[in-house]
mmCIF file with all atom_site columns, C-alpha atoms in Angstrom:
data_model
loop_
_atom_site.group_PDB
_atom_site.id
_atom_site.type_symbol
_atom_site.label_atom_id
_atom_site.label_alt_id
_atom_site.label_comp_id
_atom_site.label_asym_id
_atom_site.label_entity_id
_atom_site.label_seq_id
_atom_site.pdbx_PDB_ins_code
_atom_site.Cartn_x
_atom_site.Cartn_y
_atom_site.Cartn_z
_atom_site.occupancy
_atom_site.B_iso_or_equiv
_atom_site.pdbx_formal_charge
_atom_site.auth_seq_id
_atom_site.auth_comp_id
_atom_site.auth_asym_id
_atom_site.auth_atom_id
_atom_site.pdbx_PDB_model_num
ATOM 1   C CA . UNK A 1 1   ? -110.261 338.439 108.914 1.00 39.00 ? 17  UNK A CA 1
ATOM 2   C CA . UNK A 1 2   ? -107.574 338.529 111.679 1.00 41.00 ? 18  UNK A CA 1
ATOM 3   C CA . UNK A 1 3   ? -106.367 341.421 113.723 1.00 41.00 ? 19  UNK A CA 1
ATOM 4   C CA . UNK A 1 4   ? -104.852 344.147 111.451 1.00 42.00 ? 20  UNK A CA 1
ATOM 5   C CA . UNK A 1 5   ? -101.814 344.622 113.649 1.00 43.00 ? 21  UNK A CA 1
ATOM 6   C CA . UNK A 1 6   ? -100.809 341.021 112.873 1.00 42.00 ? 22  UNK A CA 1
ATOM 7   C CA . UNK A 1 7   ? -101.279 341.401 109.137 1.00 55.00 ? 23  UNK A CA 1
ATOM 8   C CA . UNK A 1 8   ? -99.000  342.593 106.441 1.00 83.00 ? 24  UNK A CA 1
ATOM 9   C CA . UNK A 1 9   ? -100.073 346.210 105.834 1.00 85.00 ? 25  UNK A CA 1
ATOM 10  C CA . UNK A 1 10  ? -99.256  345.860 102.134 1.00 87.00 ? 26  UNK A CA 1
ATOM 11  C CA . UNK A 1 11  ? -102.040 343.219 101.947 1.00 88.00 ? 27  UNK A CA 1
ATOM 12  C CA . UNK A 1 12  ? -104.587 345.614 103.472 1.00 90.00 ? 28  UNK A CA 1
ATOM 13  C CA . UNK A 1 13  ? -104.336 348.428 100.998 1.00 93.00 ? 29  UNK A CA 1
ATOM 14  C CA . UNK A 1 14  ? -104.667 348.870 97.209  1.00 96.00 ? 30  UNK A CA 1
ATOM 15  C CA . UNK A 1 15  ? -103.259 352.121 95.854  1.00 97.00 ? 31  UNK A CA 1
ATOM 16  C CA . UNK A 1 16  ? -105.310 353.728 93.082  1.00 97.00 ? 32  UNK A CA 1
ATOM 17  C CA . UNK A 1 17  ? -103.357 356.079 90.809  1.00 97.00 ? 33  UNK A CA 1
ATOM 18  C CA . UNK A 1 18  ? -105.502 358.003 88.317  1.00 97.00 ? 34  UNK A CA 1
ATOM 19  C CA . UNK A 1 19  ? -103.855 359.617 85.272  1.00 96.00 ? 35  UNK A CA 1
ATOM 20  C CA . UNK A 1 20  ? -105.112 361.532 82.278  1.00 94.00 ? 36  UNK A CA 1
ATOM 21  C CA . UNK A 1 21  ? -103.567 363.564 79.388  1.00 94.00 ? 37  UNK A CA 1
ATOM 22  C CA . UNK A 1 22  ? -101.093 366.192 80.516  1.00 94.00 ? 38  UNK A CA 1
ATOM 23  C CA . UNK A 1 23  ? -98.540  368.533 78.904  1.00 94.00 ? 39  UNK A CA 1
ATOM 24  C CA . UNK A 1 24  ? -95.912  366.491 80.763  1.00 94.00 ? 40  UNK A CA 1
ATOM 25  C CA . UNK A 1 25  ? -96.555  363.424 78.556  1.00 94.00 ? 41  UNK A CA 1
ATOM 26  C CA . UNK A 1 26  ? -95.111  361.311 77.097  1.00 97.00 ? 42  UNK A CA 1
ATOM 27  C CA . UNK A 1 27  ? -92.682  361.351 79.997  1.00 97.00 ? 43  UNK A CA 1
ATOM 28  C CA . UNK A 1 28  ? -93.561  358.881 82.734  1.00 97.00 ? 44  UNK A CA 1
ATOM 29  C CA . UNK A 1 29  ? -91.161  360.452 85.300  1.00 97.00 ? 45  UNK A CA 1
ATOM 30  C CA . UNK A 1 30  ? -93.906  361.900 87.537  1.00 96.00 ? 46  UNK A CA 1
ATOM 31  C CA . UNK A 1 31  ? -95.740  358.565 87.588  1.00 97.00 ? 47  UNK A CA 1
ATOM 32  C CA . UNK A 1 32  ? -92.477  356.745 88.329  1.00 97.00 ? 48  UNK A CA 1
ATOM 33  C CA . UNK A 1 33  ? -91.700  359.175 91.154  1.00 96.00 ? 49  UNK A CA 1
ATOM 34  C CA . UNK A 1 34  ? -95.220  358.495 92.529  1.00 96.00 ? 50  UNK A CA 1
ATOM 35  C CA . UNK A 1 35  ? -94.893  354.679 92.364  1.00 97.00 ? 51  UNK A CA 1
ATOM 36  C CA . UNK A 1 36  ? -91.341  354.823 93.807  1.00 96.00 ? 52  UNK A CA 1
ATOM 37  C CA . UNK A 1 37  ? -92.586  356.913 96.748  1.00 94.00 ? 53  UNK A CA 1
ATOM 38  C CA . UNK A 1 38  ? -95.304  354.301 97.365  1.00 95.00 ? 54  UNK A CA 1
ATOM 39  C CA . UNK A 1 39  ? -92.786  351.452 97.248  1.00 95.00 ? 55  UNK A CA 1
ATOM 40  C CA . UNK A 1 40  ? -90.623  353.162 99.894  1.00 93.00 ? 56  UNK A CA 1
ATOM 41  C CA . UNK A 1 41  ? -93.430  352.969 102.356 1.00 91.00 ? 57  UNK A CA 1
ATOM 42  C CA . UNK A 1 42  ? -95.364  349.911 101.084 1.00 92.00 ? 58  UNK A CA 1
ATOM 43  C CA . UNK A 1 43  ? -92.889  347.734 99.113  1.00 93.00 ? 59  UNK A CA 1
ATOM 44  C CA . UNK A 1 44  ? -95.322  345.123 97.773  1.00 93.00 ? 60  UNK A CA 1
ATOM 45  C CA . UNK A 1 45  ? -98.707  346.906 97.869  1.00 95.00 ? 61  UNK A CA 1
ATOM 46  C CA . UNK A 1 46  ? -100.922 346.368 94.841  1.00 97.00 ? 62  UNK A CA 1
ATOM 47  C CA . UNK A 1 47  ? -101.281 349.502 92.664  1.00 98.00 ? 63  UNK A CA 1
ATOM 48  C CA . UNK A 1 48  ? -103.868 350.154 90.027  1.00 98.00 ? 64  UNK A CA 1
ATOM 49  C CA . UNK A 1 49  ? -103.014 352.858 87.442  1.00 98.00 ? 65  UNK A CA 1
ATOM 50  C CA . UNK A 1 50  ? -106.178 354.173 85.855  1.00 97.00 ? 66  UNK A CA 1
ATOM 51  C CA . UNK A 1 51  ? -105.520 355.805 82.477  1.00 97.00 ? 67  UNK A CA 1
ATOM 52  C CA . UNK A 1 52  ? -108.462 357.896 81.455  1.00 95.00 ? 68  UNK A CA 1
ATOM 53  C CA . UNK A 1 53  ? -109.515 358.548 77.880  1.00 94.00 ? 69  UNK A CA 1
ATOM 54  C CA . UNK A 1 54  ? -109.010 361.774 76.060  1.00 94.00 ? 70  UNK A CA 1
ATOM 55  C CA . UNK A 1 55  ? -111.547 364.593 76.221  1.00 93.00 ? 71  UNK A CA 1
ATOM 56  C CA . UNK A 1 56  ? -112.338 366.431 72.982  1.00 92.00 ? 72  UNK A CA 1
ATOM 57  C CA . UNK A 1 57  ? -110.571 369.529 74.167  1.00 93.00 ? 73  UNK A CA 1
ATOM 58  C CA . UNK A 1 58  ? -107.366 367.505 74.711  1.00 91.00 ? 74  UNK A CA 1
ATOM 59  C CA . UNK A 1 59  ? -107.253 365.914 71.236  1.00 93.00 ? 75  UNK A CA 1
ATOM 60  C CA . UNK A 1 60  ? -104.002 367.865 70.567  1.00 94.00 ? 76  UNK A CA 1
ATOM 61  C CA . UNK A 1 61  ? -102.342 365.680 73.235  1.00 94.00 ? 77  UNK A CA 1
ATOM 62  C CA . UNK A 1 62  ? -103.412 362.365 71.728  1.00 94.00 ? 78  UNK A CA 1
ATOM 63  C CA . UNK A 1 63  ? -100.053 361.404 70.208  1.00 96.00 ? 79  UNK A CA 1
ATOM 64  C CA . UNK A 1 64  ? -98.061  362.191 73.375  1.00 97.00 ? 80  UNK A CA 1
ATOM 65  C CA . UNK A 1 65  ? -100.647 360.442 75.582  1.00 96.00 ? 81  UNK A CA 1
ATOM 66  C CA . UNK A 1 66  ? -100.729 357.305 73.437  1.00 96.00 ? 82  UNK A CA 1
ATOM 67  C CA . UNK A 1 67  ? -96.900  357.123 73.777  1.00 98.00 ? 83  UNK A CA 1
ATOM 68  C CA . UNK A 1 68  ? -97.268  357.714 77.546  1.00 97.00 ? 84  UNK A CA 1
ATOM 69  C CA . UNK A 1 69  ? -99.820  354.838 77.727  1.00 97.00 ? 85  UNK A CA 1
ATOM 70  C CA . UNK A 1 70  ? -97.412  352.557 75.888  1.00 98.00 ? 86  UNK A CA 1
ATOM 71  C CA . UNK A 1 71  ? -94.652  353.455 78.338  1.00 98.00 ? 87  UNK A CA 1
ATOM 72  C CA . UNK A 1 72  ? -96.900  352.915 81.371  1.00 98.00 ? 88  UNK A CA 1
ATOM 73  C CA . UNK A 1 73  ? -97.700  349.371 80.122  1.00 98.00 ? 89  UNK A CA 1
ATOM 74  C CA . UNK A 1 74  ? -93.993  348.784 79.681  1.00 98.00 ? 90  UNK A CA 1
ATOM 75  C CA . UNK A 1 75  ? -93.259  349.938 83.243  1.00 98.00 ? 91  UNK A CA 1
ATOM 76  C CA . UNK A 1 76  ? -95.956  347.675 84.636  1.00 98.00 ? 92  UNK A CA 1
ATOM 77  C CA . UNK A 1 77  ? -94.580  344.684 82.810  1.00 97.00 ? 93  UNK A CA 1
ATOM 78  C CA . UNK A 1 78  ? -90.881  345.321 83.224  1.00 98.00 ? 94  UNK A CA 1
ATOM 79  C CA . UNK A 1 79  ? -90.075  347.616 86.089  1.00 97.00 ? 95  UNK A CA 1
ATOM 80  C CA . UNK A 1 80  ? -92.797  347.286 88.723  1.00 96.00 ? 96  UNK A CA 1
ATOM 81  C CA . UNK A 1 81  ? -94.395  344.228 90.185  1.00 95.00 ? 97  UNK A CA 1
ATOM 82  C CA . UNK A 1 82  ? -97.922  344.391 91.409  1.00 96.00 ? 98  UNK A CA 1
ATOM 83  C CA . UNK A 1 83  ? -98.989  347.194 89.100  1.00 98.00 ? 99  UNK A CA 1
ATOM 84  C CA . UNK A 1 84  ? -102.223 346.694 87.130  1.00 98.00 ? 100 UNK A CA 1
ATOM 85  C CA . UNK A 1 85  ? -102.932 349.142 84.353  1.00 98.00 ? 101 UNK A CA 1
ATOM 86  C CA . UNK A 1 86  ? -106.575 349.898 83.495  1.00 98.00 ? 102 UNK A CA 1
ATOM 87  C CA . UNK A 1 87  ? -106.932 351.769 80.312  1.00 96.00 ? 103 UNK A CA 1
ATOM 88  C CA . UNK A 1 88  ? -110.160 353.548 79.568  1.00 94.00 ? 104 UNK A CA 1
ATOM 89  C CA . UNK A 1 89  ? -110.537 354.095 75.833  1.00 89.00 ? 105 UNK A CA 1
ATOM 90  C CA . UNK A 1 90  ? -113.049 356.967 76.294  1.00 90.00 ? 106 UNK A CA 1
ATOM 91  C CA . UNK A 1 91  ? -113.041 359.839 78.764  1.00 90.00 ? 107 UNK A CA 1
ATOM 92  C CA . UNK A 1 92  ? -114.566 358.702 82.064  1.00 91.00 ? 108 UNK A CA 1
ATOM 93  C CA . UNK A 1 93  ? -113.413 361.187 84.695  1.00 88.00 ? 109 UNK A CA 1
ATOM 94  C CA . UNK A 1 94  ? -112.054 359.975 88.067  1.00 90.00 ? 110 UNK A CA 1
ATOM 95  C CA . UNK A 1 95  ? -115.384 359.095 89.589  1.00 91.00 ? 111 UNK A CA 1
ATOM 96  C CA . UNK A 1 96  ? -116.425 356.772 86.748  1.00 94.00 ? 112 UNK A CA 1
ATOM 97  C CA . UNK A 1 97  ? -112.943 355.211 86.520  1.00 95.00 ? 113 UNK A CA 1
ATOM 98  C CA . UNK A 1 98  ? -113.188 354.505 90.239  1.00 95.00 ? 114 UNK A CA 1
ATOM 99  C CA . UNK A 1 99  ? -116.574 352.804 89.857  1.00 94.00 ? 115 UNK A CA 1
ATOM 100 C CA . UNK A 1 100 ? -115.290 350.683 87.091  1.00 94.00 ? 116 UNK A CA 1
ATOM 101 C CA . UNK A 1 101 ? -112.162 349.750 89.054  1.00 96.00 ? 117 UNK A CA 1
ATOM 102 C CA . UNK A 1 102 ? -113.776 348.378 92.230  1.00 95.00 ? 118 UNK A CA 1
ATOM 103 C CA . UNK A 1 103 ? -113.949 344.826 90.920  1.00 96.00 ? 119 UNK A CA 1
ATOM 104 C CA . UNK A 1 104 ? -110.121 344.783 90.760  1.00 97.00 ? 120 UNK A CA 1
ATOM 105 C CA . UNK A 1 105 ? -109.640 345.862 94.384  1.00 96.00 ? 121 UNK A CA 1
ATOM 106 C CA . UNK A 1 106 ? -109.120 342.749 96.560  1.00 95.00 ? 122 UNK A CA 1
ATOM 107 C CA . UNK A 1 107 ? -108.163 344.527 99.785  1.00 93.00 ? 123 UNK A CA 1
ATOM 108 C CA . UNK A 1 108 ? -110.363 346.060 102.492 1.00 91.00 ? 124 UNK A CA 1
ATOM 109 C CA . UNK A 1 109 ? -108.795 349.544 102.100 1.00 91.00 ? 125 UNK A CA 1
ATOM 110 C CA . UNK A 1 110 ? -107.669 351.783 99.271  1.00 91.00 ? 126 UNK A CA 1
ATOM 111 C CA . UNK A 1 111 ? -105.298 354.735 99.057  1.00 92.00 ? 127 UNK A CA 1
ATOM 112 C CA . UNK A 1 112 ? -106.014 357.227 96.274  1.00 92.00 ? 128 UNK A CA 1
ATOM 113 C CA . UNK A 1 113 ? -102.957 359.120 95.056  1.00 92.00 ? 129 UNK A CA 1
ATOM 114 C CA . UNK A 1 114 ? -102.763 361.278 91.981  1.00 91.00 ? 130 UNK A CA 1
ATOM 115 C CA . UNK A 1 115 ? -100.096 360.307 89.451  1.00 93.00 ? 131 UNK A CA 1
ATOM 116 C CA . UNK A 1 116 ? -98.236  363.517 89.869  1.00 90.00 ? 132 UNK A CA 1
ATOM 117 C CA . UNK A 1 117 ? -98.049  363.425 93.652  1.00 89.00 ? 133 UNK A CA 1
ATOM 118 C CA . UNK A 1 118 ? -95.565  361.663 95.906  1.00 89.00 ? 134 UNK A CA 1
ATOM 119 C CA . UNK A 1 119 ? -95.578  360.377 99.460  1.00 86.00 ? 135 UNK A CA 1
ATOM 120 C CA . UNK A 1 120 ? -92.852  362.102 101.401 1.00 83.00 ? 136 UNK A CA 1
ATOM 121 C CA . UNK A 1 121 ? -90.142  359.886 102.866 1.00 74.00 ? 137 UNK A CA 1
ATOM 122 C CA . UNK A 1 122 ? -90.919  360.684 106.461 1.00 76.00 ? 138 UNK A CA 1
ATOM 123 C CA . UNK A 1 123 ? -92.180  357.845 108.635 1.00 80.00 ? 139 UNK A CA 1
ATOM 124 C CA . UNK A 1 124 ? -95.934  357.204 108.453 1.00 81.00 ? 140 UNK A CA 1
ATOM 125 C CA . UNK A 1 125 ? -97.897  355.143 110.924 1.00 83.00 ? 141 UNK A CA 1
ATOM 126 C CA . UNK A 1 126 ? -99.545  352.949 108.333 1.00 86.00 ? 142 UNK A CA 1
ATOM 127 C CA . UNK A 1 127 ? -100.449 350.294 110.868 1.00 86.00 ? 143 UNK A CA 1
ATOM 128 C CA . UNK A 1 128 ? -102.045 352.924 113.032 1.00 83.00 ? 144 UNK A CA 1
ATOM 129 C CA . UNK A 1 129 ? -104.093 354.242 110.190 1.00 83.00 ? 145 UNK A CA 1
ATOM 130 C CA . UNK A 1 130 ? -105.200 350.723 109.174 1.00 87.00 ? 146 UNK A CA 1
ATOM 131 C CA . UNK A 1 131 ? -106.155 349.925 112.780 1.00 84.00 ? 147 UNK A CA 1
ATOM 132 C CA . UNK A 1 132 ? -108.142 353.139 113.133 1.00 82.00 ? 148 UNK A CA 1
ATOM 133 C CA . UNK A 1 133 ? -110.115 352.538 109.940 1.00 83.00 ? 149 UNK A CA 1
ATOM 134 C CA . UNK A 1 134 ? -110.705 348.791 110.365 1.00 84.00 ? 150 UNK A CA 1
ATOM 135 C CA . UNK A 1 135 ? -111.782 349.414 114.030 1.00 82.00 ? 151 UNK A CA 1
ATOM 136 C CA . UNK A 1 136 ? -114.352 351.953 112.687 1.00 79.00 ? 152 UNK A CA 1
ATOM 137 C CA . UNK A 1 137 ? -112.675 354.806 114.564 1.00 74.00 ? 153 UNK A CA 1
ATOM 138 C CA . UNK A 1 138 ? -112.329 356.628 111.263 1.00 70.00 ? 154 UNK A CA 1
ATOM 139 C CA . UNK A 1 139 ? -114.037 356.304 107.856 1.00 72.00 ? 155 UNK A CA 1
ATOM 140 C CA . UNK A 1 140 ? -111.228 357.856 105.850 1.00 69.00 ? 156 UNK A CA 1
ATOM 141 C CA . UNK A 1 141 ? -107.939 359.793 106.083 1.00 72.00 ? 157 UNK A CA 1
ATOM 142 C CA . UNK A 1 142 ? -107.523 362.605 103.557 1.00 67.00 ? 158 UNK A CA 1
ATOM 143 C CA . UNK A 1 143 ? -104.491 364.669 102.687 1.00 59.00 ? 159 UNK A CA 1
ATOM 144 C CA . UNK A 1 144 ? -103.209 364.694 106.228 1.00 55.00 ? 160 UNK A CA 1
ATOM 145 C CA . UNK A 1 145 ? -101.598 368.094 106.651 1.00 50.00 ? 161 UNK A CA 1
ATOM 146 C CA . UNK A 1 146 ? -100.206 367.990 110.127 1.00 49.00 ? 162 UNK A CA 1
ATOM 147 C CA . UNK A 1 147 ? -96.715  368.086 108.591 1.00 52.00 ? 163 UNK A CA 1
ATOM 148 C CA . UNK A 1 148 ? -97.560  367.144 104.945 1.00 51.00 ? 164 UNK A CA 1
ATOM 149 C CA . UNK A 1 149 ? -96.982  363.490 104.147 1.00 49.00 ? 165 UNK A CA 1
ATOM 150 C CA . UNK A 1 150 ? -97.944  363.848 100.522 1.00 49.00 ? 166 UNK A CA 1
ATOM 151 C CA . UNK A 1 151 ? -97.320  366.699 98.121  1.00 49.00 ? 167 UNK A CA 1
ATOM 152 C CA . UNK A 1 152 ? -97.726  367.487 94.474  1.00 49.00 ? 168 UNK A CA 1
ATOM 153 C CA . UNK A 1 153 ? -94.651  366.866 92.320  1.00 50.00 ? 169 UNK A CA 1
ATOM 154 C CA . UNK A 1 154 ? -95.674  369.189 89.467  1.00 48.00 ? 170 UNK A CA 1
#
């Protein structure tokens, strides 16, 4: 691989967006806000939306969540390019969904962002972060809170 500073940052990162049943469904507005905020920073980055199955205690949300899933597939096919939807028919939890998603990640780095969070519009030194991680200066960057560059949109 070449020097990261000469590469397209969008080709270095895959964004993972986990989602699961919520009282907010069937609306996709929070997910759309999340993806839109990603696109403002990384316009062509690949995104993987992980849709978890329904836990027994959330059965009452099944109808709304099934409609939400249908809408998410529509968005991936009609509104957003570079969005892969992975639907898990049974409840997996984030850790198992992540394990089952690794085969779809074709980039050296991943960015994990909850479906109901957004990246703030402030400038972010994406190239600096990619250089630091690929040069083994850092292993990961988590919820940087120097001035909040991500926040929940609940």
